[in-house]
Short mmCIF file of C-alpha atoms in Angstrom, two decimals:
data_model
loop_
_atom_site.label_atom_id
_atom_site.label_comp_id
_atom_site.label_asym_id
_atom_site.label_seq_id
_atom_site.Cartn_x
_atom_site.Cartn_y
_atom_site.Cartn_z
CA UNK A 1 -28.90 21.54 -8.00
CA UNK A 2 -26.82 18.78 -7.27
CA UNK A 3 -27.40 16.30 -4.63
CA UNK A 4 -25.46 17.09 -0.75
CA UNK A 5 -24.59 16.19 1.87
CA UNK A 6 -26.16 16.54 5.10
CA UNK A 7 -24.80 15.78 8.80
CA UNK A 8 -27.29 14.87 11.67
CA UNK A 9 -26.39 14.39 15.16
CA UNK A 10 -27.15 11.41 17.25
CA UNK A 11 -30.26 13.07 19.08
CA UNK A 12 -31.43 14.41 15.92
CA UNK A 13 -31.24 11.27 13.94
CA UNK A 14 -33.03 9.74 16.89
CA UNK A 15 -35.70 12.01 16.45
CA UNK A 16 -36.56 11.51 12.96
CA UNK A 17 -35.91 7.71 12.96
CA UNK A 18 -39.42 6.87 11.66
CA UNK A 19 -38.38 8.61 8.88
CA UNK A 20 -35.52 7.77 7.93
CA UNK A 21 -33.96 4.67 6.18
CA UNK A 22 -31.07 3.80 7.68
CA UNK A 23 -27.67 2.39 5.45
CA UNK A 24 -24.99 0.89 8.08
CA UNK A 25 -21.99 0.31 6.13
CA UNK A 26 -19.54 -0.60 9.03
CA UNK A 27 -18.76 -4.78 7.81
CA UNK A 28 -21.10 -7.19 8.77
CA UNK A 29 -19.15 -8.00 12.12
CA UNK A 30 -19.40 -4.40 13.17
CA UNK A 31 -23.25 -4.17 11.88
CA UNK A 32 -23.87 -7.40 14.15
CA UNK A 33 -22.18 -5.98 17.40
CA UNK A 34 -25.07 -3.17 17.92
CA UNK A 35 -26.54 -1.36 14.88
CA UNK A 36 -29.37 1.53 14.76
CA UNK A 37 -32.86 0.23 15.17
CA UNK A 38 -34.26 -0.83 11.84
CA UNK A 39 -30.56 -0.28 9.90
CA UNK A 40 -29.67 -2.24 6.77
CA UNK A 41 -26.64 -3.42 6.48
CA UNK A 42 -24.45 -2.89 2.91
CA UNK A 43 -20.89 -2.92 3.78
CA UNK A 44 -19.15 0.06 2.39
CA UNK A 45 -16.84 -1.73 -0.30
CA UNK A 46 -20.33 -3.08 -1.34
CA UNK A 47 -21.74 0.37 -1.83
CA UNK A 48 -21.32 0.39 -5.98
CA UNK A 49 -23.35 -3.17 -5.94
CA UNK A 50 -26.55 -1.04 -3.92
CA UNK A 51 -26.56 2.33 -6.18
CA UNK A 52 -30.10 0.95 -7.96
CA UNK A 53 -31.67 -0.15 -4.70
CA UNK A 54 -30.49 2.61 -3.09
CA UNK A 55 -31.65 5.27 -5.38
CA UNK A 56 -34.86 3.80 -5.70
CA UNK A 57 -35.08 3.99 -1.30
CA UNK A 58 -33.77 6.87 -1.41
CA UNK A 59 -36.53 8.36 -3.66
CA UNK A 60 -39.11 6.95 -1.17
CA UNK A 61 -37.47 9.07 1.19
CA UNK A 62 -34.28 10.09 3.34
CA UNK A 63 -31.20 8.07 3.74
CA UNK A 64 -29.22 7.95 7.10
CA UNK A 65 -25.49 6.70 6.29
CA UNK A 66 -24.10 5.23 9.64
CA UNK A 67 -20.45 4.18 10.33
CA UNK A 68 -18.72 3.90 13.71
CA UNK A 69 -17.51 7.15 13.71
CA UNK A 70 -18.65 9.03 10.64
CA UNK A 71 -16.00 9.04 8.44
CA UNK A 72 -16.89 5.87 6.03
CA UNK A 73 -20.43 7.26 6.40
CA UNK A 74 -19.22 10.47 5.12
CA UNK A 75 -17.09 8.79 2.19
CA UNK A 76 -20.34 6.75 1.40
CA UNK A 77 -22.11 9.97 0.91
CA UNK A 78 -20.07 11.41 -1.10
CA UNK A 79 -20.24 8.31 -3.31
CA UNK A 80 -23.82 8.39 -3.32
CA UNK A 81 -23.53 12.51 -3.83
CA UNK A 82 -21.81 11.38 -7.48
CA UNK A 83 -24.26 9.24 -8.54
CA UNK A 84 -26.76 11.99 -7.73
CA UNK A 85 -28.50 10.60 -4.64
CA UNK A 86 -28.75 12.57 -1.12
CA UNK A 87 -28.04 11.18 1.93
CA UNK A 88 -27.30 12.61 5.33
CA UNK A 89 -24.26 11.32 7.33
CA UNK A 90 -24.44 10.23 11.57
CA UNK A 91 -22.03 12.54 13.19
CA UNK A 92 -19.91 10.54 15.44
CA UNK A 93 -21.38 7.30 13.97
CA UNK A 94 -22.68 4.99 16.46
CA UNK A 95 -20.13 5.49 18.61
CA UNK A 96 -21.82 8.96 18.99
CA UNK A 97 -25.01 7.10 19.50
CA UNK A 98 -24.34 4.70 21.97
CA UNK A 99 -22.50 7.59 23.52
CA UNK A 100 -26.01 9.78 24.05
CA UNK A 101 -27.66 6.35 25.09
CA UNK A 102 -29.57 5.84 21.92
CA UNK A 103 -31.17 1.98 21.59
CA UNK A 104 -28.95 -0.89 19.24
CA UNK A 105 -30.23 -3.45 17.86
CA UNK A 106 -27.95 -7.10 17.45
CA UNK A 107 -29.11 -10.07 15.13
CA UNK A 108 -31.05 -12.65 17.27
CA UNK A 109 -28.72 -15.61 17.64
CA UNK A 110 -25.09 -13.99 16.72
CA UNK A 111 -21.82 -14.06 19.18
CA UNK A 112 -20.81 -10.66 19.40
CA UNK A 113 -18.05 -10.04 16.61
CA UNK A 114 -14.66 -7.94 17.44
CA UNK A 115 -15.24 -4.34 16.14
CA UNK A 116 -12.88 -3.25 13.49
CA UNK A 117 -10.77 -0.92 15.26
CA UNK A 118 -10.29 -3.87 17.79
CA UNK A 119 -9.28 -6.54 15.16
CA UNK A 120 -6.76 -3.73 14.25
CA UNK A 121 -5.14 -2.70 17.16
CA UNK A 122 -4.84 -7.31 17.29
CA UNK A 123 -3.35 -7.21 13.96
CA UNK A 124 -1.02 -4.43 14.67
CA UNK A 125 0.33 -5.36 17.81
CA UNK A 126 0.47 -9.28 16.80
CA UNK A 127 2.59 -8.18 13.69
CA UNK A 128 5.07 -5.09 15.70
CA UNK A 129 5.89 -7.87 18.60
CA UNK A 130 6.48 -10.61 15.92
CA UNK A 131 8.51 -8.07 13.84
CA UNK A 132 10.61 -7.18 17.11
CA UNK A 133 10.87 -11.03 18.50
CA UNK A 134 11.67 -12.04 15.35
CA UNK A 135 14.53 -9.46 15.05
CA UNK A 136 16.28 -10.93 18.09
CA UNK A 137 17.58 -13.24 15.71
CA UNK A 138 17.51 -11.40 12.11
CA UNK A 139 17.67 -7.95 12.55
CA UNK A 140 15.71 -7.76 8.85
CA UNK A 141 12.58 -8.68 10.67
CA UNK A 142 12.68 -5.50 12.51
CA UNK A 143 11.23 -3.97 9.39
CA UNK A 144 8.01 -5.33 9.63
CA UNK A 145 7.60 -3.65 13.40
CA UNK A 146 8.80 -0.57 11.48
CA UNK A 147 6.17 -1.13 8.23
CA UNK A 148 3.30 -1.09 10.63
CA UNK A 149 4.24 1.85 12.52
CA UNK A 150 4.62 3.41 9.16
CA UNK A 151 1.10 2.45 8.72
CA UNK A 152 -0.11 3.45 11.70
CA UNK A 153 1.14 7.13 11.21
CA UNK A 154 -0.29 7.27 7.54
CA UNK A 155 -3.31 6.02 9.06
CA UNK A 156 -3.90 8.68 11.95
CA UNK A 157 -2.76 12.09 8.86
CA UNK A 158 -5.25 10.15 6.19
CA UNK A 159 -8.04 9.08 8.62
CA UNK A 160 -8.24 5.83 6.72
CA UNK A 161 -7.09 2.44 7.24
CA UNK A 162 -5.45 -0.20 4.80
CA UNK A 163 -5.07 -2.51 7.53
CA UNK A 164 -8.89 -1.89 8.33
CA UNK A 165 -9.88 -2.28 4.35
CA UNK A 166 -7.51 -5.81 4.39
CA UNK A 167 -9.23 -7.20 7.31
CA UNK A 168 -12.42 -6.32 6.32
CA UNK A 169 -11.82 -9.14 3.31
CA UNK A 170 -11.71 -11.79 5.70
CA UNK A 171 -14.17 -14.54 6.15
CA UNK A 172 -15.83 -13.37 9.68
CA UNK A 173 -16.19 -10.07 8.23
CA UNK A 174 -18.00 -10.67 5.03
CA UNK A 175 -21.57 -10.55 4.55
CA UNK A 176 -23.69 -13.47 3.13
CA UNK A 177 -25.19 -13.55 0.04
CA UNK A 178 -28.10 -13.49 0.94
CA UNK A 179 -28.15 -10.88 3.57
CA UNK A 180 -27.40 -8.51 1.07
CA UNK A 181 -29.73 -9.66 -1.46
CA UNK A 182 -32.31 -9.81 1.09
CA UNK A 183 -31.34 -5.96 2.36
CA UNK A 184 -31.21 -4.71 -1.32
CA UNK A 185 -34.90 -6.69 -1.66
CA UNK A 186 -36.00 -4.52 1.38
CA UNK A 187 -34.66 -1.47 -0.33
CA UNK A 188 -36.26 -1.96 -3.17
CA UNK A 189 -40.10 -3.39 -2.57
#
């Protein structure tokens, strides 16, 4: 039978926490603003790079895929579904956790990083008002307001993000070598 997909809400996952090992693959920004007790933390677009370690936790037992709002998480387990490992998706992601007041966890010593629907709405905005400044005085420059509205709407009827995957590439939002050797060493002893 091939491996599924399973959903859990926020009170259930809280109930079977002990027993679960939690994979957080929001980007390390996200991860550090609040994160599920005990999560690791293996950005999604890192997800090929943690098949063996997560295969081998996943063996050990279940696997709790956690985004901010369950639809990475749910991409992630469908990934993981291919390469014939089951994991079970957060509905809601955290923001469904949070939501039911559910504890979070941040990194001793770390400034609280911008989430990633925040550094979006930032980017978006920054570039439409540029675009429409700008095209006070060439009216070419209007197309960029017009490219990220585009965007936008492709965005909302996909439910996925290229501005979300570019930003994501960026310094702040990169994890550091070592955190994710260190989380796929924890996976794996």
């Amino acid at each position: 039978m091939p491996p599924t997909t399973i959903a859990l809400t926020a009170d259930q996952a809280n109930a079977r926490l002990h027993e679960l090992t939690v994979i957080d693959v929001r980007t390390p920004g996200e991860y550090a603003s609040g994160h599920l007790p005990g999560a690791h933390s293996i950005p999604l677009d890192r997800l090929d790079a943690a098949l063996p370690a997560l295969k081998t936790a996943a063996d050990r037992g279940d696997l709790l895929i956690v985004c901010a709002s369950g639809a990475r998480s749910a991409r992630a387990c469908r990934r993981l579904a291919d390469q014939g490992i089951t994991a079970a998706t957060l509905t809601g992601g955290t923001t469904a956790w949070t939501q039911r007041g559910h504890d979070t966890h941040r990194p001793a010593g770390t400034r609280t990083p911008w989430a990633m629907d925040r550094q979006v709405r930032l980017a978006a905005g920054t570039l439409v008002l540029t675009g429409l400044i700008a095209g006070r005085r060439r009216n070419a420059a209007r197309w960029l307001s017009a490219g990220v509205a585009g965007g936008l709407v492709v965005s909302a009827l996909t439910n996925t993000c290229g501005m979300a995957k570019i930003l994501a590439k960026l310094p702040h939002n990169q994890p550091k070598a070592t955190d994710l050797d260190a989380t796929l060493a924890a996976l794996t002893g």
